[in-house]
Every structure is written in structure tokens, then in C-alpha cells.
mmCIF file with all atom_site columns, C-alpha atoms in Angstrom:
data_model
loop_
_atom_site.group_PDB
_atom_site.id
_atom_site.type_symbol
_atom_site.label_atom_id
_atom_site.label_alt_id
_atom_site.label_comp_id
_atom_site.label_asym_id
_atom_site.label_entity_id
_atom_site.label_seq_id
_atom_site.pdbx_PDB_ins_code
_atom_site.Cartn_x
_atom_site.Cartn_y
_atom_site.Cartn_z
_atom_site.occupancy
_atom_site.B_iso_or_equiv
_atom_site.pdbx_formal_charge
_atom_site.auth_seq_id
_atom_site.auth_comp_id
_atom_site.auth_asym_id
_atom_site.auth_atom_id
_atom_site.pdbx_PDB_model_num
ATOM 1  C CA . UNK E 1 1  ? 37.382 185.216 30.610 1.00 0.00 ? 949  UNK E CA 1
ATOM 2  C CA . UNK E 1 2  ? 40.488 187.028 31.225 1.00 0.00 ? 950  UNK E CA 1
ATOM 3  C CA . UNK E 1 3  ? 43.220 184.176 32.813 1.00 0.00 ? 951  UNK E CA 1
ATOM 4  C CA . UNK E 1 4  ? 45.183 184.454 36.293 1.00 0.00 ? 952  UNK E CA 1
ATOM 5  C CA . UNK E 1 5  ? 48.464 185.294 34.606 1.00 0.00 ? 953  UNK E CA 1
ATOM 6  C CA . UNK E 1 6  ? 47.172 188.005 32.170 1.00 0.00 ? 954  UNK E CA 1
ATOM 7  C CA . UNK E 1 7  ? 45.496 189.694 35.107 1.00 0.00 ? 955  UNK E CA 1
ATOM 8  C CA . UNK E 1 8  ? 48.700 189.457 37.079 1.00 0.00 ? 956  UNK E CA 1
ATOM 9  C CA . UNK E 1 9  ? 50.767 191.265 34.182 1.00 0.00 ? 957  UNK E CA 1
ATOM 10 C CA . UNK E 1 10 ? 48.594 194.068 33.766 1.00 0.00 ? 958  UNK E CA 1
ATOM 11 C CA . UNK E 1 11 ? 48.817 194.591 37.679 1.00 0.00 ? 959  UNK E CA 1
ATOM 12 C CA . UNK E 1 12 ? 52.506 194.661 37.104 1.00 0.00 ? 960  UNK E CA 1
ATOM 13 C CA . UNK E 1 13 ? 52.003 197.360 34.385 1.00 0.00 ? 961  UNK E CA 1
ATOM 14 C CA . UNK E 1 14 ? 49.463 199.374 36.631 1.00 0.00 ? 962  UNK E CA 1
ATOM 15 C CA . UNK E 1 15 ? 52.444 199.454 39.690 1.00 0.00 ? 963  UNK E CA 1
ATOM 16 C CA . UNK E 1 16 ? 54.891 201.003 37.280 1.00 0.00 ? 964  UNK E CA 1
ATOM 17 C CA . UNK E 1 17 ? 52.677 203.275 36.002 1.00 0.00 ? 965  UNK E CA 1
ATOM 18 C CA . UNK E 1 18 ? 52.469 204.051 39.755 1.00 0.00 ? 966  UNK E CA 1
ATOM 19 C CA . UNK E 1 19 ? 56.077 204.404 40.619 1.00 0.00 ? 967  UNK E CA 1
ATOM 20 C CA . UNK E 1 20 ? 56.933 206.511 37.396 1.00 0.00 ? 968  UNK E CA 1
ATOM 21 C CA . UNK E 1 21 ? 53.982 208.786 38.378 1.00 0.00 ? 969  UNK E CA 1
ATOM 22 C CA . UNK E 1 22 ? 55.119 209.242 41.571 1.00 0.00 ? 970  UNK E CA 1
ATOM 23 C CA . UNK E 1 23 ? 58.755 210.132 40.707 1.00 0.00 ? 971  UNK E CA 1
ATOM 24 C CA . UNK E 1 24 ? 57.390 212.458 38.027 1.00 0.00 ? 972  UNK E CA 1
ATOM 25 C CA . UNK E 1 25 ? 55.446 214.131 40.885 1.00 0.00 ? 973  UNK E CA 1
ATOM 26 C CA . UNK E 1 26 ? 58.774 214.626 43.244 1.00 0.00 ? 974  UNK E CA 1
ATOM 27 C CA . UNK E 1 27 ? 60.622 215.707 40.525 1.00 0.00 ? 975  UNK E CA 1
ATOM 28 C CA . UNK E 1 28 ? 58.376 218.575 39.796 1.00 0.00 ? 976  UNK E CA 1
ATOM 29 C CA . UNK E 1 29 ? 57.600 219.074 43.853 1.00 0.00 ? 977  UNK E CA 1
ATOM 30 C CA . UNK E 1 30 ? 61.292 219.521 44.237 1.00 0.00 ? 978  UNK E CA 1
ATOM 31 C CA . UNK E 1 31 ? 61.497 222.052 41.345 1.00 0.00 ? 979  UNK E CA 1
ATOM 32 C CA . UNK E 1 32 ? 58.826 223.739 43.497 1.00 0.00 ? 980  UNK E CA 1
ATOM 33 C CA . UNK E 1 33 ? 60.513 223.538 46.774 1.00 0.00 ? 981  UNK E CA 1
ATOM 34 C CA . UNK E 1 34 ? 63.269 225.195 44.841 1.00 0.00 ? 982  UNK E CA 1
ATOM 35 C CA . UNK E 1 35 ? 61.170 228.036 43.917 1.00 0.00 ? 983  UNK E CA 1
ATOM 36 C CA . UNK E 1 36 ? 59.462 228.566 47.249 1.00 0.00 ? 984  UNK E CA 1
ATOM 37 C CA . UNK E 1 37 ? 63.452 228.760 48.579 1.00 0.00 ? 985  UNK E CA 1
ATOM 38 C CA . UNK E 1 38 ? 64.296 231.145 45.938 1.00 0.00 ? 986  UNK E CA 1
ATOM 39 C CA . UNK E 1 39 ? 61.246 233.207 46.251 1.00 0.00 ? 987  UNK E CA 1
ATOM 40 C CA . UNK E 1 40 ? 61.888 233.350 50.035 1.00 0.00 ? 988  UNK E CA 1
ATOM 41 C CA . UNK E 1 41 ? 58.636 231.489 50.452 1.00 0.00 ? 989  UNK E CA 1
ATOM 42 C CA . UNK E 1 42 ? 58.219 229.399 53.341 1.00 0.00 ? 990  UNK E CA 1
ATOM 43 C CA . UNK E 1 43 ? 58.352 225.692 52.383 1.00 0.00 ? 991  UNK E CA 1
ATOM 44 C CA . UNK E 1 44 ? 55.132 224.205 54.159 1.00 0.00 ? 992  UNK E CA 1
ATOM 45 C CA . UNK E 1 45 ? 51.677 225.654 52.578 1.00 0.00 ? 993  UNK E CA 1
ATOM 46 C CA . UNK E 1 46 ? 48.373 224.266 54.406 1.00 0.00 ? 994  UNK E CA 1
ATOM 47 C CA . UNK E 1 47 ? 46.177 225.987 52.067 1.00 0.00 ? 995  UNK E CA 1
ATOM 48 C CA . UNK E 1 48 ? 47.289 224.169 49.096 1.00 0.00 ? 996  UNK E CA 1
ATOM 49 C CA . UNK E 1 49 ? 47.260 221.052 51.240 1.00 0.00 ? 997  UNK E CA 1
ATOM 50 C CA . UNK E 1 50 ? 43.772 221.586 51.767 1.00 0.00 ? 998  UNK E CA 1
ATOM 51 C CA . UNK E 1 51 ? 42.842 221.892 48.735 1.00 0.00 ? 999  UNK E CA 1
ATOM 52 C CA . UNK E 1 52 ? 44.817 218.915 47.565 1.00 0.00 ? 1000 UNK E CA 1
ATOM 53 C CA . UNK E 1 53 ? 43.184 216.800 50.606 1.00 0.00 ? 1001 UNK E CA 1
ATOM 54 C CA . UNK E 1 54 ? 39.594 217.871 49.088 1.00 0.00 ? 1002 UNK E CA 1
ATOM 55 C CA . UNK E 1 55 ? 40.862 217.263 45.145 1.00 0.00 ? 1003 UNK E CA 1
ATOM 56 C CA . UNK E 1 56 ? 41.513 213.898 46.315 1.00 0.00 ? 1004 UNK E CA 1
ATOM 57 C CA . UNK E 1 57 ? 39.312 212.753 48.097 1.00 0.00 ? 1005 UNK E CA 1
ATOM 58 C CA . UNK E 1 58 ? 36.151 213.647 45.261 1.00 0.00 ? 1006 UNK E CA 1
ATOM 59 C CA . UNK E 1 59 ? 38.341 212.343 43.154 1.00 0.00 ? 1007 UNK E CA 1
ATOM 60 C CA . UNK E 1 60 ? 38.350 209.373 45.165 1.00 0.00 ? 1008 UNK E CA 1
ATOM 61 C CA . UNK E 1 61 ? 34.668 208.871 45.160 1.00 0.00 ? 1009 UNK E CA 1
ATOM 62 C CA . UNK E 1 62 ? 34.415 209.807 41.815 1.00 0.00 ? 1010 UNK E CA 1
ATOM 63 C CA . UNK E 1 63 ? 36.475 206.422 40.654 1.00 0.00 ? 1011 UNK E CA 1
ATOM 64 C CA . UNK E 1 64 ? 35.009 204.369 43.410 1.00 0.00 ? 1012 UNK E CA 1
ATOM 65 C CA . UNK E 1 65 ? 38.559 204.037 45.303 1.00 0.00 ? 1013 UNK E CA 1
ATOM 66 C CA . UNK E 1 66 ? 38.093 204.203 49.426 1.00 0.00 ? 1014 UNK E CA 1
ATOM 67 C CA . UNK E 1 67 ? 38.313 207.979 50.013 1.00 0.00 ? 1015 UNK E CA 1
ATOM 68 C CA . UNK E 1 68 ? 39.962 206.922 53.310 1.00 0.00 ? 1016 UNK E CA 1
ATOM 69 C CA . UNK E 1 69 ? 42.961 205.480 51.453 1.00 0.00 ? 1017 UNK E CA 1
ATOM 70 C CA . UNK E 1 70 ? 43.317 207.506 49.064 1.00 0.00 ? 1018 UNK E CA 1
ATOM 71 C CA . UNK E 1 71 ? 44.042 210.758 51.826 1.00 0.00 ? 1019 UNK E CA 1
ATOM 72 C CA . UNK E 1 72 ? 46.308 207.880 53.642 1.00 0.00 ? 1020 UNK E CA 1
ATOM 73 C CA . UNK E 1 73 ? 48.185 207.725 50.600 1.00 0.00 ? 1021 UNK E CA 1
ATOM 74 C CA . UNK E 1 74 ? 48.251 211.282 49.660 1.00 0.00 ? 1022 UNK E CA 1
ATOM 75 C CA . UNK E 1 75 ? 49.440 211.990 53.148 1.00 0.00 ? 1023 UNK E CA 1
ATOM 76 C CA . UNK E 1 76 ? 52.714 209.649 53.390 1.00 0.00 ? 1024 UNK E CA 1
ATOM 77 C CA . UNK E 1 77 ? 53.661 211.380 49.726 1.00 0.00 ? 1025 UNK E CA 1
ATOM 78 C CA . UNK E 1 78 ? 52.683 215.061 51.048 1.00 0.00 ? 1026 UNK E CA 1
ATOM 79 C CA . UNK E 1 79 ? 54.711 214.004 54.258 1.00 0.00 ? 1027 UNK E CA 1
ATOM 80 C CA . UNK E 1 80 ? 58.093 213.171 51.725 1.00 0.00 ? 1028 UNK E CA 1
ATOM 81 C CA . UNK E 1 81 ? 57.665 216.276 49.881 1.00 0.00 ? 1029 UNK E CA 1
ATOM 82 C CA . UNK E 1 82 ? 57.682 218.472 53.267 1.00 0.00 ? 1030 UNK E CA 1
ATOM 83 C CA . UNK E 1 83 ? 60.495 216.965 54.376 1.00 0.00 ? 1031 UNK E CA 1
ATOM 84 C CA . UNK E 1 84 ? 61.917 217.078 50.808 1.00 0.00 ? 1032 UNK E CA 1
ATOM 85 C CA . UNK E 1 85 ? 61.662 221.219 50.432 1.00 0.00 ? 1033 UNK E CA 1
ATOM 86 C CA . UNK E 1 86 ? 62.590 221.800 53.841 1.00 0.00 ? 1034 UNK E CA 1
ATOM 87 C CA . UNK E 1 87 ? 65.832 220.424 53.347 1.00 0.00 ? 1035 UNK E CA 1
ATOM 88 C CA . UNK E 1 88 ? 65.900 222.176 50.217 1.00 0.00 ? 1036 UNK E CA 1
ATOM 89 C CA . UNK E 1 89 ? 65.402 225.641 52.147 1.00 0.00 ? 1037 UNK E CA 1
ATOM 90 C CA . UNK E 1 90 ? 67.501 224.177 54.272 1.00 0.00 ? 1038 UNK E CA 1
ATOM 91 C CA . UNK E 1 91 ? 65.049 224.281 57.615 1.00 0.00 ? 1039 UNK E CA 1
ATOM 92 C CA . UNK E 1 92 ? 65.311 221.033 58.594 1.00 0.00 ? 1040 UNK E CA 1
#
């Protein structure tokens, strides 16, 4: 049986993982709020966000993680990148 402290380490390991996937993902969102700017495109796109709302949420059930978090989640980062590429357009 695995012990308290080894359990606790990996959790550590899992929660980077986390926050070096996440600042991977604004790195590249803000490389495509920079295109969207200099492609005249308009920074918000609720098509994509659809789809990425339905991506996660199977995904979700396909790992056995409460689909209900997992769009709570999705929507605070989704909520950072908006604000993130309209300042990059500059329409804030």
C-alpha cells in the first residue's frame, strides 16, 4: 500500500504538471489573439467556444472527472484568455 507522504508528492507533481500546462496553453492563446488582431479578426469566437465546451465536457466523462467542473474550470481559463486577446486587439 502506497504511504500518506508518497501520495502527497505525486499530488505535488500532478499540480505542476497543471500549472505548466496551463501557461503552455496562454502562451499559445496569446500567439492566437495576436493573429486574430493581425488578421483583423474579431477577438471573441463562440463557435470555437462551443465546441471547446462540448470537447470538454466528453472528455470529462470519458476520464470519470465531474463534467460540471470540468466546464467550471474551462470557463474561468476561457474567461482569462478573452480578456487576454482583447487587450491584445486592444478592445478592452
Amino acid at each position: 500500500m502506497t504511504d500518506l507522504q508518497t501520495l502527497r508528492d505525486r499530488i505535488d507533481q500532478l499540480d505542476a504538471i497543471l500549472i505548466h500546462t496551463l501557461a503552455e496553453r496562454f502562451r499559445n492563446t496569446d500567439q492566437v489573439g495576436a493573429l486574430k488582431a493581425t488578421g483583423g479578426l474579431p477577438p471573441l469566437d463562440e463557435s470555437r467556444e462551443a465546441q471547446q465546451r462540448a470537447r470538454i465536457e466528453a472528455l470529462a466523462e470519458e476520464t470519470g472527472v465531474d463534467p460540471a467542473l470540468a466546464l467550471q474550470i474551462l470557463a474561468l481559463v476561457v474567461d482569462r484568455v478573452k480578456d487576454n486577446h482583447r487587450k491584445i486587439s486592444g478592445d478592452q
